[in-house]
Amino acid sequence: MEVAGTMSTIIDVENFGKRYRRLDVISNVSVTVQRGEIHGLIGPDGSGKSSLLKAIAGVLDFEHGIIRVFGQRVNSEEEAERIKGRIGFMPQGLGQNLYAELSVEENIDFFARLRMVAPADLEPRKTRLLEMTHLERFRERPMKHLSGGMKQKLGLVCSLIHQPELIILDEPTTGVDPVSRRDFWVILSQLLEEYGTTAIVSTAYMDEASRFHRVSLMYKGEMLAQGKPEEIRALVSGTVVVVKASSQIEAFAILKSQYPQVQPIGHHLRVFVGKQNSEQAESAVKDSLSHLEIAECYSMRPELEDVLVTMLIDRNEHKNVGSGPVFKTMGRKNGKRNGPAIVARDLVQNFGAFRAVDHLSFEVSQGEIFGLLGANGAGKTTAIKMLTGILPSSSGNGQVAGVDMQKAAQTIKSRVGYMSQAFSLYEDLSAHENLKLYGGIYGLSGTGLKERIRQTLALTGLQGYESEMTQGLPMGVRQRLALSCALLHRPSILFLDEPTSGVDPLGRRRFWEILFQLSREEGVTILVTTHYMNEAEHCDHLVLMYAGRSVADETPAGMKLALRKEAGELLELTVDRPVRVLEVLEENGLSDAAIFGNCIHLLTKNIGDTVLKIRFLLESNNLSLHKVDEIPISMEDVFVHRVMALEKHASQRQQA
């Protein structure tokens, strides 16, 4: 992402403060955004990102501080009106600024009239933006029938149709699959290149920080840190050690007692060792596990999420999730069963002429953490609803917890716990009242229910929250409460549909620590869907879905290995003008490339020849290449490569 034009301050926020009723939600926040940059506001729900962006856009009043946009104060509605024509604002939520009954083109035309775009300017702008967002062939489709990623791209087009100098985007990629997220960032980069647009973007995804020129980390209404991504990463010293020991449960308990950041990642453990280099950190971890057999041990540099979590720990925001008493599962109660916990065989689900699930087959072993991955609309949620007996299948069969899903739906419901994608708690009830309500639904009462609630609260680390109203709980705590409700009847299988969407990194780590305990210590089988590709690493096994079908069925390590064999190693190119560099690479046959901030990621089977070719191409086009690094392949790389290849194949078949 190159910064176009002369640098000057577009947004200047001084000592901003916002109060809701008597509660100060933001205090003394200051931030500047320079012309032509993409500035990131990163933080969990409740950190104040949306309030700050609304105030900058002139749609929210505030109590303290000064906000200047284009040098103009926007401390009143009258002042804000003077600069609104130069701003594009996209609020939080999929398609929140769109009209469901209007088509793609009708939405664009409506916003163009609203912004008084001249008819002569509208058509070329609309054609260019539809081309950039790959929405050209969906002009006539109603907005309500678009996928989540397509809604966000249409929302962006409508916010840009009047060619604003500043665009304000509030969590534009939340709930959007990795392919659509990557498309979104390419579009922003192109806008910066072509029009010199300035953008301020909020996100809860820490892995998106590398895509910004500068970043502001927010938490609970305060600014934790600001600067370039590499500057923020340098604020905390230390090393990440990844280790695989003979007893994962024992190794986890030992390391957790010594280090505040320990994550189970599949059959490995990921440990952040502060203030030590790689050699010292690896040695320290091995010494701690000296009585166990070490199968693997290697180190890597910390990620920005490690930095944020370390800052929160230093602020005493970190509380370990209590292990609680032994939690007897339904499976233990009935004795250990032979065979898989979940079996899906040729599952099909038709909604009229649309096939949402297309002959889907897979198996989930007892006590396994199993992940269903796929883009928006791939059929993941529909598959879960069929397996849990909520939705009858059009054809196919399966078994869940030892019973036929077609013939014993009620039995299945008594043996599984289900957290739906739509939030399932009653916000006007307290945490304890929600638990009592769900206990009654599961047929629990009296002292038995009280004991189950006590055990579940201990397991999920929610002691002390019992009397608090659900609507006032942080997102991560609410998700643990929803999990507690799903666990009350001691299920042997858990179905979790996007359980950590919108939850901050610390909350997600706590949540996955509970899932690890349930799987490894209690033998609960867990099937989970997620859009966080780093969470896919937590799973023992994965199925990647595309258009309702299974297109990959492997462990995370197996999927990475398969991609490496097929497409080669992953290179990171540090450049000055990534948009132009990407164009040059694609024009010369290097199409498997993507923009990451000021870098380009590229898969290649022949590193030496590819680097020589890239250097020649960039020198021929007067472009700079500062550095080339070989970096590990991530699950996001696997996901994007697979889905993009399938989309390309589907497009070629349609054109044939």
PDB file of C-alpha atoms in Angstrom, residues 44 46 54 75 109 128 265 270 300 304 307-308 372 376 385 421 465 510 525 558-559 567 582 596 607 637:
ATOM      1  CA  PRO A  44     -12.274  -6.110  21.031  1.00  0.00           C
ATOM      2  CA  GLY A  46     -16.476  -2.570  23.913  1.00  0.00           C
ATOM      3  CA  LYS A  54     -19.089   7.597  14.438  1.00  0.00           C
ATOM      4  CA  ASN A  75     -17.737  19.121  17.378  1.00  0.00           C
ATOM      5  CA  ASP A 109     -28.004   4.106  -8.032  1.00  0.00           C
ATOM      6  CA  ARG A 128     -15.156   0.377 -12.418  1.00  0.00           C
ATOM      7  CA  ILE A 265      -2.711 -25.937  19.021  1.00  0.00           C
ATOM      8  CA  ARG A 270       2.326 -22.734  21.776  1.00  0.00           C
ATOM      9  CA  MET A 300       9.186 -18.281  15.981  1.00  0.00           C
ATOM     10  CA  LEU A 304       0.832  -8.818  17.258  1.00  0.00           C
ATOM     11  CA  VAL A 307       1.887  -8.289  22.088  1.00  0.00           C
ATOM     12  CA  LEU A 308      -1.709  -7.304  22.858  1.00  0.00           C
ATOM     13  CA  LEU A 372     -15.754 -27.393   9.441  1.00  0.00           C
ATOM     14  CA  ASN A 376     -19.912 -17.750   3.565  1.00  0.00           C
ATOM     15  CA  LYS A 385     -28.654 -28.323  11.677  1.00  0.00           C
ATOM     16  CA  GLN A 421     -24.372 -18.793  15.110  1.00  0.00           C
ATOM     17  CA  TYR A 465     -20.755 -13.256  37.100  1.00  0.00           C
ATOM     18  CA  ARG A 510      -9.843 -18.579  27.181  1.00  0.00           C
ATOM     19  CA  THR A 525     -16.324 -34.567  20.984  1.00  0.00           C
ATOM     20  CA  GLY A 558      -1.674 -32.468   6.325  1.00  0.00           C
ATOM     21  CA  MET A 559      -3.433 -29.637   4.492  1.00  0.00           C
ATOM     22  CA  ALA A 567       2.231 -24.979  -4.971  1.00  0.00           C
ATOM     23  CA  LEU A 582       0.892  -7.221  -7.777  1.00  0.00           C
ATOM     24  CA  PHE A 596      -0.401  -8.021   2.919  1.00  0.00           C
ATOM     25  CA  ILE A 607      12.412 -20.111  -5.005  1.00  0.00           C
ATOM     26  CA  ASP A 637      -3.016 -19.548   2.791  1.00  0.00           C
TER      27      ASP A 637
END
